[in-house]
Amino acid sequence: MTDHARGQLRNDRHLSMAQLLQRIETGKIDTVVVAATDMQGRLQGKRMHARYFADVVVPHGTEGCNYLLAVDVDMNTVDGYAMTSWESGYGDMEFVLDERTIRVLTHLPATAMVQADWVWPDHRPVLPSPRGILQRQLDRVAERGWEALAGTELEFIAFDTSYEQAHAQHYCDLTPVNQYNVDYSILGTTRAEPLLRAIRNTMYDAGLDVEAAKGECNFGQHEIGFLYADALTTADNHAVYKTVAKEIAAQQGKAITFMAKYDQREGSSCHIHMSLRGQDGSLVFWDADRGERSPLYDHFVAGILATAADFTLLYAPNINSYKRFADGSFAPTAIAWGLDNRTCAVRLVGRGPSARLENRIPGADVNPYLALAAMLAGGLHGIEHELPLEPALEGNAYHSDKPHVPHTMGAAREAFVSSEVTRAALGDEVVDHYANMAAVELAAYDATVTDWERFRGFERL
């Protein structure tokens, strides 16, 4: 067990290991899900019989194939990864349980979940593991006496079509739960309330602090918000929420998607709010005496802007991610910052203890561990080099002369792999690993003949 696996409960809705074992002993829990997060941000792992978990996994651990960090979205084994291959035999990684993450999943009978890190059998860290990547950036923050707070705002589109039927229809002509724009509409969210309520209440029971649900612009699009927390807790909760929301939708005969751009209407975002605090709770981003932003806050924001293109691959990790960057779409195209300006890539909001930045680049398909790690790496780069913050952009950033967010995965990959900043912050092994992930996706996309091409050219070309 790693050092950070021992600690106080995140809140009283989480279970200690002793409490979990007691519930297993009394039969209240009969299944334990052990899960870690893969490159795509998905939970991967095993469902354990509770007695086996208590008798074998807790004292001795459990393993999983190392291909879990070296496959594409379809779980195909692919070439190009240094950490694993057919030549090296696809060996094991060990799941290291983080006892702070034990939670009950009330949408499933008698089931608990515990999240884990991955290490090699000799207990070396698996460097490309997303959770480990974030933890290393958090360690850099902690060395300065700070902690990082973050919140992720995930949008999704819900359909009155089951996942099975959606597959049979090739994910086309699905019936959304709303047939018009329901942004902030109470009537519109009431239409979807059985689904939204089940997700909210299940997530609260699982230890997440739920804020609210609201409608969004695209047909059937909604957002459920959660209270900010320390960055690792936020990433852990984010990964659990995405999985559980899909499971609850499936239980109700519905489907939801977290694709960044499902159709030609508004995409689904994952705006990420972040701030730094002293480990004693002191303000880092605000000068209370002067009533204004601190110089350190400005350097942090300047660093995120300066590295935005370098880290876009981690903010927008899929081919589809880049369809979201369109003028007038509330998704950013300009690498600029503004005060409460939603046309910019970075939006600053709040004063005093609530002062924070909002990164508007990521979509709902983002891996939260990687995006948060990228933001911290970029912000620390700005602090270490005391980068000056340019004046705030006023007005419409879409019509500005600011540099643009890379608009293709190929451009983002090139910026990521050739950046001295990404390599210094993350290490060559991690950069090369995720650059290969992008290369695999690009090759698959380039070889695919799309419906658009058939409709465009079958008869007329």
Short mmCIF file of C-alpha atoms in Angstrom, two decimals:
data_model
loop_
_atom_site.label_atom_id
_atom_site.label_comp_id
_atom_site.label_asym_id
_atom_site.label_seq_id
_atom_site.Cartn_x
_atom_site.Cartn_y
_atom_site.Cartn_z
CA MET A 1 0.00 0.00 0.00
CA THR A 2 1.41 3.40 -0.94
CA ASP A 3 1.80 6.12 1.67
CA HIS A 4 -1.03 8.22 0.25
CA ALA A 5 -3.36 5.22 0.53
CA ARG A 6 -3.53 5.79 4.28
CA GLY A 7 -5.43 8.77 5.59
CA GLN A 8 -8.63 10.11 6.98
CA LEU A 9 -11.95 9.45 5.27
CA ARG A 10 -12.85 12.05 2.69
CA ASN A 11 -16.26 12.38 4.35
CA ASP A 12 -18.58 10.29 6.49
CA ARG A 13 -20.22 8.69 3.45
CA HIS A 14 -16.98 6.92 2.61
CA LEU A 15 -16.10 3.74 4.47
CA SER A 16 -12.88 2.89 6.23
CA MET A 17 -11.40 -0.51 5.42
CA ALA A 18 -12.49 -1.68 8.86
CA GLN A 19 -16.07 -0.57 8.17
CA LEU A 20 -16.07 -2.28 4.79
CA LEU A 21 -14.76 -5.53 6.27
CA GLN A 22 -17.41 -5.35 8.99
CA ARG A 23 -20.16 -4.96 6.37
CA ILE A 24 -18.72 -7.89 4.47
CA GLU A 25 -18.75 -9.96 7.67
CA THR A 26 -22.44 -9.18 8.29
CA GLY A 27 -23.43 -9.76 4.65
CA LYS A 28 -24.39 -6.14 3.93
CA ILE A 29 -21.73 -6.06 1.20
CA ASP A 30 -21.28 -9.10 -1.04
CA THR A 31 -19.46 -7.50 -4.02
CA VAL A 32 -16.44 -5.19 -4.12
CA VAL A 33 -15.41 -3.43 -7.32
CA VAL A 34 -11.66 -2.76 -7.52
CA ALA A 35 -11.02 -0.19 -10.24
CA ALA A 36 -8.24 1.99 -11.64
CA THR A 37 -8.40 4.59 -14.41
CA ASP A 38 -7.02 3.88 -17.88
CA MET A 39 -5.63 6.28 -20.51
CA GLN A 40 -9.12 7.07 -21.78
CA GLY A 41 -10.34 8.00 -18.29
CA ARG A 42 -12.41 4.83 -17.88
CA LEU A 43 -12.60 2.66 -14.78
CA GLN A 44 -11.06 -0.76 -15.40
CA GLY A 45 -10.82 -3.58 -12.90
CA LYS A 46 -12.63 -6.50 -11.34
CA ARG A 47 -15.77 -7.37 -9.40
CA MET A 48 -14.66 -9.35 -6.38
CA HIS A 49 -16.72 -11.67 -4.27
CA ALA A 50 -16.63 -9.83 -0.96
CA ARG A 51 -15.26 -12.76 1.06
CA TYR A 52 -12.41 -13.24 -1.44
CA PHE A 53 -11.70 -9.51 -1.28
CA ALA A 54 -11.49 -9.61 2.51
CA ASP A 55 -9.51 -12.84 2.80
CA VAL A 56 -7.13 -12.54 -0.16
CA VAL A 57 -7.10 -9.12 -1.83
CA VAL A 58 -6.77 -6.98 1.30
CA PRO A 59 -3.75 -8.89 2.69
CA HIS A 60 -2.14 -9.96 -0.59
CA GLY A 61 -3.35 -7.67 -3.39
CA THR A 62 -4.56 -8.38 -6.91
CA GLU A 63 -3.23 -7.93 -10.43
CA GLY A 64 -4.34 -6.92 -13.92
CA CYS A 65 -2.76 -7.16 -17.36
CA ASN A 66 -0.49 -4.25 -18.24
CA TYR A 67 -2.21 -3.91 -21.60
CA LEU A 68 -4.84 -1.86 -19.75
CA LEU A 69 -2.57 1.16 -20.32
CA ALA A 70 -1.68 0.24 -23.89
CA VAL A 71 -4.89 -0.36 -25.84
CA ASP A 72 -7.17 1.78 -27.97
CA VAL A 73 -10.74 2.70 -27.08
CA ASP A 74 -11.94 -0.67 -28.48
CA MET A 75 -9.47 -2.53 -26.20
CA ASN A 76 -7.37 -3.60 -29.17
CA THR A 77 -3.71 -4.27 -28.46
CA VAL A 78 -1.67 -1.83 -30.55
CA ASP A 79 2.00 -1.28 -31.29
CA GLY A 80 4.32 1.50 -30.19
CA TYR A 81 4.21 1.37 -26.39
CA ALA A 82 7.51 0.96 -24.57
CA MET A 83 5.94 -0.38 -21.36
CA THR A 84 4.28 -3.44 -22.89
CA SER A 85 4.04 -5.44 -26.12
CA TRP A 86 3.70 -8.93 -27.54
CA GLU A 87 7.50 -9.15 -27.41
CA SER A 88 7.54 -8.48 -23.67
CA GLY A 89 4.64 -10.85 -23.10
CA TYR A 90 1.95 -8.55 -21.71
CA GLY A 91 2.65 -9.10 -18.04
CA ASP A 92 0.87 -7.86 -14.94
CA MET A 93 0.51 -4.68 -12.96
CA GLU A 94 -0.62 -4.66 -9.35
CA PHE A 95 -3.65 -2.75 -8.07
CA VAL A 96 -2.71 -0.76 -4.95
CA LEU A 97 -5.89 0.02 -3.03
CA ASP A 98 -6.42 3.59 -1.86
CA GLU A 99 -8.50 3.16 1.28
CA ARG A 100 -9.68 6.77 1.16
CA THR A 101 -11.82 5.94 -1.89
CA ILE A 102 -14.01 3.18 -0.45
CA ARG A 103 -17.65 3.98 -1.24
CA VAL A 104 -21.00 2.22 -1.41
CA LEU A 105 -22.73 2.11 -4.81
CA THR A 106 -26.41 2.17 -3.94
CA HIS A 107 -27.62 1.66 -7.52
CA LEU A 108 -26.19 -1.86 -7.33
CA PRO A 109 -27.17 -4.47 -4.70
CA ALA A 110 -24.75 -4.84 -1.78
CA THR A 111 -21.84 -3.35 -3.71
CA ALA A 112 -18.87 -1.22 -2.69
CA MET A 113 -16.02 0.21 -4.76
CA VAL A 114 -12.41 1.00 -4.00
CA GLN A 115 -10.13 2.82 -6.43
CA ALA A 116 -6.51 1.92 -6.92
CA ASP A 117 -3.15 2.95 -8.31
CA TRP A 118 -1.07 0.75 -10.56
CA VAL A 119 2.48 -0.38 -9.74
CA TRP A 120 4.80 -2.96 -11.28
CA PRO A 121 5.27 -6.30 -9.50
CA ASP A 122 8.51 -4.94 -7.99
CA HIS A 123 6.44 -1.98 -6.69
CA ARG A 124 7.93 0.63 -9.00
CA PRO A 125 5.26 3.14 -10.09
CA VAL A 126 3.74 2.69 -13.55
CA LEU A 127 4.67 6.12 -14.88
CA PRO A 128 1.97 6.39 -17.62
CA SER A 129 -0.82 5.68 -15.10
CA PRO A 130 -3.09 8.78 -15.13
CA ARG A 131 -3.59 8.81 -11.37
CA GLY A 132 0.14 8.64 -10.81
CA ILE A 133 0.75 11.44 -13.32
CA LEU A 134 -1.58 13.71 -11.36
CA GLN A 135 -0.10 12.66 -8.02
CA ARG A 136 3.41 13.65 -9.15
CA GLN A 137 2.21 17.15 -10.05
CA LEU A 138 0.42 17.37 -6.70
CA ASP A 139 3.68 16.39 -5.02
CA ARG A 140 5.36 19.36 -6.75
CA VAL A 141 2.60 21.62 -5.43
CA ALA A 142 2.94 20.17 -1.92
CA GLU A 143 6.70 20.79 -1.93
CA ARG A 144 5.87 24.51 -2.03
CA GLY A 145 3.49 24.23 0.89
CA TRP A 146 0.32 24.39 -1.20
CA GLU A 147 -2.60 22.18 -2.15
CA ALA A 148 -4.63 22.28 -5.35
CA LEU A 149 -8.42 22.57 -5.26
CA ALA A 150 -10.47 21.74 -8.33
CA GLY A 151 -13.96 21.18 -9.64
CA THR A 152 -15.02 19.63 -12.95
CA GLU A 153 -18.30 20.55 -14.69
CA LEU A 154 -19.37 17.69 -16.92
CA GLU A 155 -22.11 17.97 -19.53
CA PHE A 156 -23.76 14.99 -21.20
CA ILE A 157 -26.57 14.25 -23.64
CA ALA A 158 -29.27 11.81 -22.53
CA PHE A 159 -31.45 9.74 -24.86
CA ASP A 160 -34.69 7.80 -24.42
CA THR A 161 -32.95 5.05 -26.36
CA SER A 162 -31.15 2.14 -24.72
CA TYR A 163 -27.46 1.55 -25.36
CA GLU A 164 -28.32 -1.69 -27.15
CA GLN A 165 -30.80 0.01 -29.47
CA ALA A 166 -28.41 2.92 -30.02
CA HIS A 167 -25.78 0.42 -31.16
CA ALA A 168 -28.26 -1.30 -33.46
CA GLN A 169 -29.03 2.13 -34.99
CA HIS A 170 -25.32 2.90 -35.42
CA TYR A 171 -25.79 5.72 -32.88
CA CYS A 172 -27.90 7.70 -35.38
CA ASP A 173 -31.49 8.98 -35.13
CA LEU A 174 -31.63 8.56 -31.35
CA THR A 175 -34.42 10.15 -29.33
CA PRO A 176 -33.08 12.78 -26.89
CA VAL A 177 -34.84 13.21 -23.55
CA ASN A 178 -35.65 16.82 -24.60
CA GLN A 179 -36.62 17.99 -28.05
CA TYR A 180 -35.52 21.63 -27.67
CA ASN A 181 -33.00 23.84 -25.88
CA VAL A 182 -33.59 23.40 -22.12
CA ASP A 183 -30.79 25.62 -20.80
CA TYR A 184 -31.80 26.47 -17.20
CA SER A 185 -35.34 25.24 -17.92
CA ILE A 186 -37.12 23.74 -14.91
CA LEU A 187 -39.73 22.17 -17.17
CA GLY A 188 -37.00 20.68 -19.34
CA THR A 189 -35.13 19.16 -16.41
CA THR A 190 -38.39 17.80 -14.95
CA ARG A 191 -38.77 15.75 -18.12
CA ALA A 192 -35.46 14.05 -17.30
CA GLU A 193 -35.79 14.15 -13.50
CA PRO A 194 -36.13 10.39 -12.89
CA LEU A 195 -32.68 9.95 -14.44
CA LEU A 196 -31.14 13.09 -12.95
CA ARG A 197 -32.50 12.38 -9.47
CA ALA A 198 -31.21 8.81 -9.46
CA ILE A 199 -27.74 9.99 -10.48
CA ARG A 200 -27.67 12.82 -7.93
CA ASN A 201 -28.77 10.65 -5.01
CA THR A 202 -26.54 7.72 -5.90
CA MET A 203 -23.55 10.03 -6.20
CA TYR A 204 -24.30 11.63 -2.83
CA ASP A 205 -24.48 8.19 -1.23
CA ALA A 206 -21.12 7.40 -2.88
CA GLY A 207 -19.45 10.32 -1.14
CA LEU A 208 -19.73 13.07 -3.76
CA ASP A 209 -21.04 16.47 -2.66
CA VAL A 210 -23.79 17.20 -5.15
CA GLU A 211 -24.67 20.79 -6.02
CA ALA A 212 -27.38 20.88 -8.70
CA ALA A 213 -28.61 19.71 -12.07
CA LYS A 214 -29.43 22.07 -14.92
CA GLY A 215 -30.43 21.84 -18.53
CA GLU A 216 -28.04 22.81 -21.33
CA CYS A 217 -28.34 23.96 -24.93
CA ASN A 218 -28.25 20.82 -27.05
CA PHE A 219 -31.34 18.62 -27.22
CA GLY A 220 -31.30 16.32 -24.19
CA GLN A 221 -28.16 17.95 -22.80
CA HIS A 222 -27.75 18.28 -19.03
CA GLU A 223 -25.15 18.97 -16.38
CA ILE A 224 -24.92 17.76 -12.79
CA GLY A 225 -22.54 19.83 -10.68
CA PHE A 226 -20.45 18.77 -7.70
CA LEU A 227 -18.69 20.79 -5.03
CA TYR A 228 -14.98 21.41 -5.51
CA ALA A 229 -12.47 19.34 -3.51
CA ASP A 230 -8.77 18.65 -3.50
CA ALA A 231 -7.67 17.81 -7.04
CA LEU A 232 -7.12 14.06 -6.53
CA THR A 233 -10.52 13.63 -4.88
CA THR A 234 -12.15 15.56 -7.72
CA ALA A 235 -10.51 13.33 -10.34
CA ASP A 236 -11.48 10.16 -8.47
CA ASN A 237 -15.08 11.35 -8.12
CA HIS A 238 -15.22 12.40 -11.78
CA ALA A 239 -14.20 8.92 -12.96
CA VAL A 240 -16.75 7.22 -10.70
CA TYR A 241 -19.51 9.63 -11.73
CA LYS A 242 -19.07 9.00 -15.46
CA THR A 243 -19.26 5.23 -15.01
CA VAL A 244 -22.18 5.28 -12.58
CA ALA A 245 -24.20 7.77 -14.65
CA LYS A 246 -23.98 5.44 -17.64
CA GLU A 247 -24.94 2.45 -15.49
CA ILE A 248 -28.00 4.22 -14.08
CA ALA A 249 -29.06 5.33 -17.55
CA ALA A 250 -28.80 1.73 -18.74
CA GLN A 251 -30.91 0.55 -15.79
CA GLN A 252 -33.64 2.95 -16.93
CA GLY A 253 -33.50 1.87 -20.57
CA LYS A 254 -31.79 5.12 -21.55
CA ALA A 255 -28.34 6.08 -22.79
CA ILE A 256 -26.09 9.05 -22.14
CA THR A 257 -22.96 10.15 -23.96
CA PHE A 258 -20.02 12.22 -22.79
CA MET A 259 -18.73 12.70 -26.33
CA ALA A 260 -17.28 16.17 -26.79
CA LYS A 261 -19.32 16.66 -29.97
CA TYR A 262 -22.20 14.28 -30.59
CA ASP A 263 -23.76 16.25 -33.45
CA GLN A 264 -23.56 19.62 -35.18
CA ARG A 265 -25.23 21.45 -32.31
CA GLU A 266 -23.49 22.44 -29.06
CA GLY A 267 -20.79 20.12 -27.77
CA SER A 268 -20.45 18.83 -24.22
CA SER A 269 -17.79 20.55 -22.15
CA CYS A 270 -15.87 19.80 -18.99
CA HIS A 271 -14.94 23.21 -17.62
CA ILE A 272 -12.31 22.80 -14.91
CA HIS A 273 -12.07 25.25 -12.01
CA MET A 274 -8.81 25.39 -10.07
CA SER A 275 -7.13 27.33 -7.29
CA LEU A 276 -4.21 26.89 -4.92
CA ARG A 277 -4.36 27.21 -1.15
CA GLY A 278 -1.73 27.02 1.53
CA GLN A 279 -1.69 23.72 3.39
CA ASP A 280 -2.81 25.77 6.39
CA GLY A 281 -5.79 27.11 4.43
CA SER A 282 -4.17 30.44 3.63
CA LEU A 283 -4.94 32.24 0.37
CA VAL A 284 -2.45 31.89 -2.46
CA PHE A 285 -4.37 33.41 -5.36
CA TRP A 286 -5.48 36.56 -3.54
CA ASP A 287 -3.80 39.46 -1.78
CA ALA A 288 -6.26 40.19 1.04
CA ASP A 289 -4.51 43.39 2.10
CA ARG A 290 -4.76 44.93 -1.37
CA GLY A 291 -8.03 43.27 -2.33
CA GLU A 292 -6.75 41.98 -5.65
CA ARG A 293 -5.17 38.99 -7.38
CA SER A 294 -1.77 37.95 -6.07
CA PRO A 295 1.28 38.06 -8.39
CA LEU A 296 1.53 34.28 -7.97
CA TYR A 297 -2.02 33.86 -9.30
CA ASP A 298 -1.12 35.92 -12.37
CA HIS A 299 2.01 33.83 -12.98
CA PHE A 300 -0.05 30.64 -12.67
CA VAL A 301 -2.61 31.84 -15.22
CA ALA A 302 0.17 33.05 -17.53
CA GLY A 303 1.73 29.60 -17.36
CA ILE A 304 -1.51 27.87 -18.31
CA LEU A 305 -1.90 30.21 -21.28
CA ALA A 306 1.73 29.79 -22.35
CA THR A 307 1.43 25.99 -22.29
CA ALA A 308 -2.16 25.67 -23.54
CA ALA A 309 -1.14 24.47 -27.00
CA ASP A 310 1.52 22.14 -25.56
CA PHE A 311 -1.02 20.43 -23.30
CA THR A 312 -4.08 20.53 -25.58
CA LEU A 313 -3.62 16.82 -26.32
CA LEU A 314 -4.40 16.13 -22.65
CA TYR A 315 -7.31 18.58 -22.62
CA ALA A 316 -8.72 17.23 -25.91
CA PRO A 317 -7.60 13.58 -26.11
CA ASN A 318 -9.77 12.26 -28.95
CA ILE A 319 -10.36 12.93 -32.64
CA ASN A 320 -13.90 14.03 -31.82
CA SER A 321 -12.66 16.52 -29.21
CA TYR A 322 -11.56 18.98 -31.88
CA LYS A 323 -14.99 19.21 -33.53
CA ARG A 324 -16.07 21.17 -30.45
CA PHE A 325 -13.77 24.15 -31.07
CA ALA A 326 -16.03 26.38 -33.17
CA ASP A 327 -16.64 30.12 -33.18
CA GLY A 328 -19.67 31.23 -31.19
CA SER A 329 -20.12 27.80 -29.61
CA PHE A 330 -19.10 28.62 -26.00
CA ALA A 331 -16.13 26.32 -26.63
CA PRO A 332 -12.94 28.38 -26.91
CA THR A 333 -10.88 28.93 -30.02
CA ALA A 334 -8.60 31.71 -28.74
CA ILE A 335 -5.86 31.16 -26.16
CA ALA A 336 -6.72 34.19 -24.07
CA TRP A 337 -8.00 35.05 -20.62
CA GLY A 338 -10.74 37.34 -19.45
CA LEU A 339 -12.59 38.41 -16.35
CA ASP A 340 -15.84 36.41 -16.34
CA ASN A 341 -15.58 36.19 -20.14
CA ARG A 342 -16.92 32.90 -21.51
CA THR A 343 -15.46 33.50 -24.98
CA CYS A 344 -11.90 32.97 -23.66
CA ALA A 345 -10.00 29.74 -23.06
CA VAL A 346 -9.35 30.82 -19.47
CA ARG A 347 -11.99 32.67 -17.45
CA LEU A 348 -11.21 34.22 -14.06
CA VAL A 349 -14.02 34.37 -11.53
CA GLY A 350 -14.47 35.05 -7.84
CA ARG A 351 -12.71 37.17 -5.27
CA GLY A 352 -10.92 36.40 -2.03
CA PRO A 353 -11.35 32.74 -1.00
CA SER A 354 -13.45 32.06 -4.11
CA ALA A 355 -10.86 33.41 -6.59
CA ARG A 356 -10.22 30.73 -9.19
CA LEU A 357 -9.60 30.16 -12.86
CA GLU A 358 -11.81 28.19 -15.22
CA ASN A 359 -10.17 26.25 -18.05
CA ARG A 360 -12.78 26.04 -20.82
CA ILE A 361 -10.73 23.97 -23.28
CA PRO A 362 -11.57 20.43 -22.09
CA GLY A 363 -14.63 18.58 -23.34
CA ALA A 364 -16.67 15.95 -21.52
CA ASP A 365 -14.48 13.20 -22.98
CA VAL A 366 -11.42 14.40 -21.02
CA ASN A 367 -9.41 12.22 -18.68
CA PRO A 368 -9.62 14.32 -15.48
CA TYR A 369 -6.32 13.13 -14.03
CA LEU A 370 -4.41 14.14 -17.15
CA ALA A 371 -6.16 17.49 -17.57
CA LEU A 372 -5.61 18.47 -13.93
CA ALA A 373 -1.98 17.36 -14.15
CA ALA A 374 -1.51 19.47 -17.28
CA MET A 375 -3.04 22.54 -15.64
CA LEU A 376 -0.79 22.19 -12.60
CA ALA A 377 2.29 21.62 -14.75
CA GLY A 378 1.46 24.69 -16.84
CA GLY A 379 0.69 26.83 -13.82
CA LEU A 380 3.89 25.81 -12.03
CA HIS A 381 5.84 26.60 -15.20
CA GLY A 382 4.42 30.11 -15.03
CA ILE A 383 5.29 30.47 -11.36
CA GLU A 384 8.82 29.10 -11.71
CA HIS A 385 9.59 31.42 -14.63
CA GLU A 386 7.56 34.34 -13.22
CA LEU A 387 5.76 34.69 -16.52
CA PRO A 388 3.94 38.03 -16.84
CA LEU A 389 0.20 37.93 -17.41
CA GLU A 390 -0.96 39.82 -20.46
CA PRO A 391 -3.92 42.23 -20.10
CA ALA A 392 -7.35 40.66 -19.90
CA LEU A 393 -9.15 40.31 -23.19
CA GLU A 394 -12.31 42.39 -23.29
CA GLY A 395 -15.07 41.65 -25.74
CA ASN A 396 -15.40 38.70 -28.11
CA ALA A 397 -12.34 36.44 -28.08
CA TYR A 398 -13.62 34.63 -31.16
CA HIS A 399 -12.89 37.79 -33.17
CA SER A 400 -9.51 38.51 -31.56
CA ASP A 401 -6.03 38.10 -32.97
CA LYS A 402 -4.96 35.76 -30.17
CA PRO A 403 -3.28 32.43 -30.97
CA HIS A 404 -5.71 29.57 -31.45
CA VAL A 405 -6.20 26.31 -29.64
CA PRO A 406 -4.87 23.54 -31.94
CA HIS A 407 -7.84 22.55 -34.08
CA THR A 408 -6.76 19.01 -34.98
CA MET A 409 -5.42 16.10 -32.98
CA GLY A 410 -2.41 15.94 -35.29
CA ALA A 411 -1.45 19.53 -34.51
CA ALA A 412 -1.99 18.98 -30.79
CA ARG A 413 0.13 15.83 -30.84
CA GLU A 414 2.97 17.64 -32.57
CA ALA A 415 2.87 20.47 -30.01
CA PHE A 416 2.79 17.96 -27.14
CA VAL A 417 5.60 15.72 -28.32
CA SER A 418 7.95 18.55 -29.33
CA SER A 419 7.46 20.65 -26.19
CA GLU A 420 10.31 21.08 -23.73
CA VAL A 421 7.75 22.00 -21.07
CA THR A 422 5.75 18.78 -21.33
CA ARG A 423 8.90 16.66 -21.22
CA ALA A 424 10.33 18.56 -18.26
CA ALA A 425 7.07 18.34 -16.31
CA LEU A 426 5.86 14.84 -17.20
CA GLY A 427 9.00 13.00 -18.35
CA ASP A 428 9.88 11.45 -21.68
CA GLU A 429 8.21 8.12 -20.91
CA VAL A 430 4.83 9.72 -20.26
CA VAL A 431 5.02 12.12 -23.22
CA ASP A 432 6.01 9.35 -25.64
CA HIS A 433 3.31 7.05 -24.25
CA TYR A 434 0.47 9.51 -24.81
CA ALA A 435 1.90 10.68 -28.12
CA ASN A 436 1.65 7.06 -29.24
CA MET A 437 -1.95 6.92 -28.06
CA ALA A 438 -2.69 9.88 -30.32
CA ALA A 439 -0.80 8.31 -33.23
CA VAL A 440 -2.90 5.15 -32.90
CA GLU A 441 -6.14 7.15 -32.96
CA LEU A 442 -5.02 9.24 -35.92
CA ALA A 443 -4.07 6.14 -37.92
CA ALA A 444 -7.44 4.51 -37.17
CA TYR A 445 -9.32 7.66 -38.15
CA ASP A 446 -7.34 8.19 -41.35
CA ALA A 447 -8.14 4.62 -42.45
CA THR A 448 -11.89 4.94 -41.80
CA VAL A 449 -14.43 5.68 -44.52
CA THR A 450 -17.20 7.72 -42.90
CA ASP A 451 -20.91 8.01 -43.58
CA TRP A 452 -20.27 11.64 -44.55
CA GLU A 453 -17.98 10.49 -47.35
CA ARG A 454 -20.51 7.97 -48.62
CA PHE A 455 -23.36 10.48 -48.63
CA ARG A 456 -21.11 13.07 -50.23
CA GLY A 457 -19.67 10.94 -52.97
CA PHE A 458 -21.47 7.64 -53.58
CA GLU A 459 -23.44 8.92 -56.59
CA ARG A 460 -22.21 12.45 -57.22
CA LEU A 461 -18.47 11.94 -57.49
#
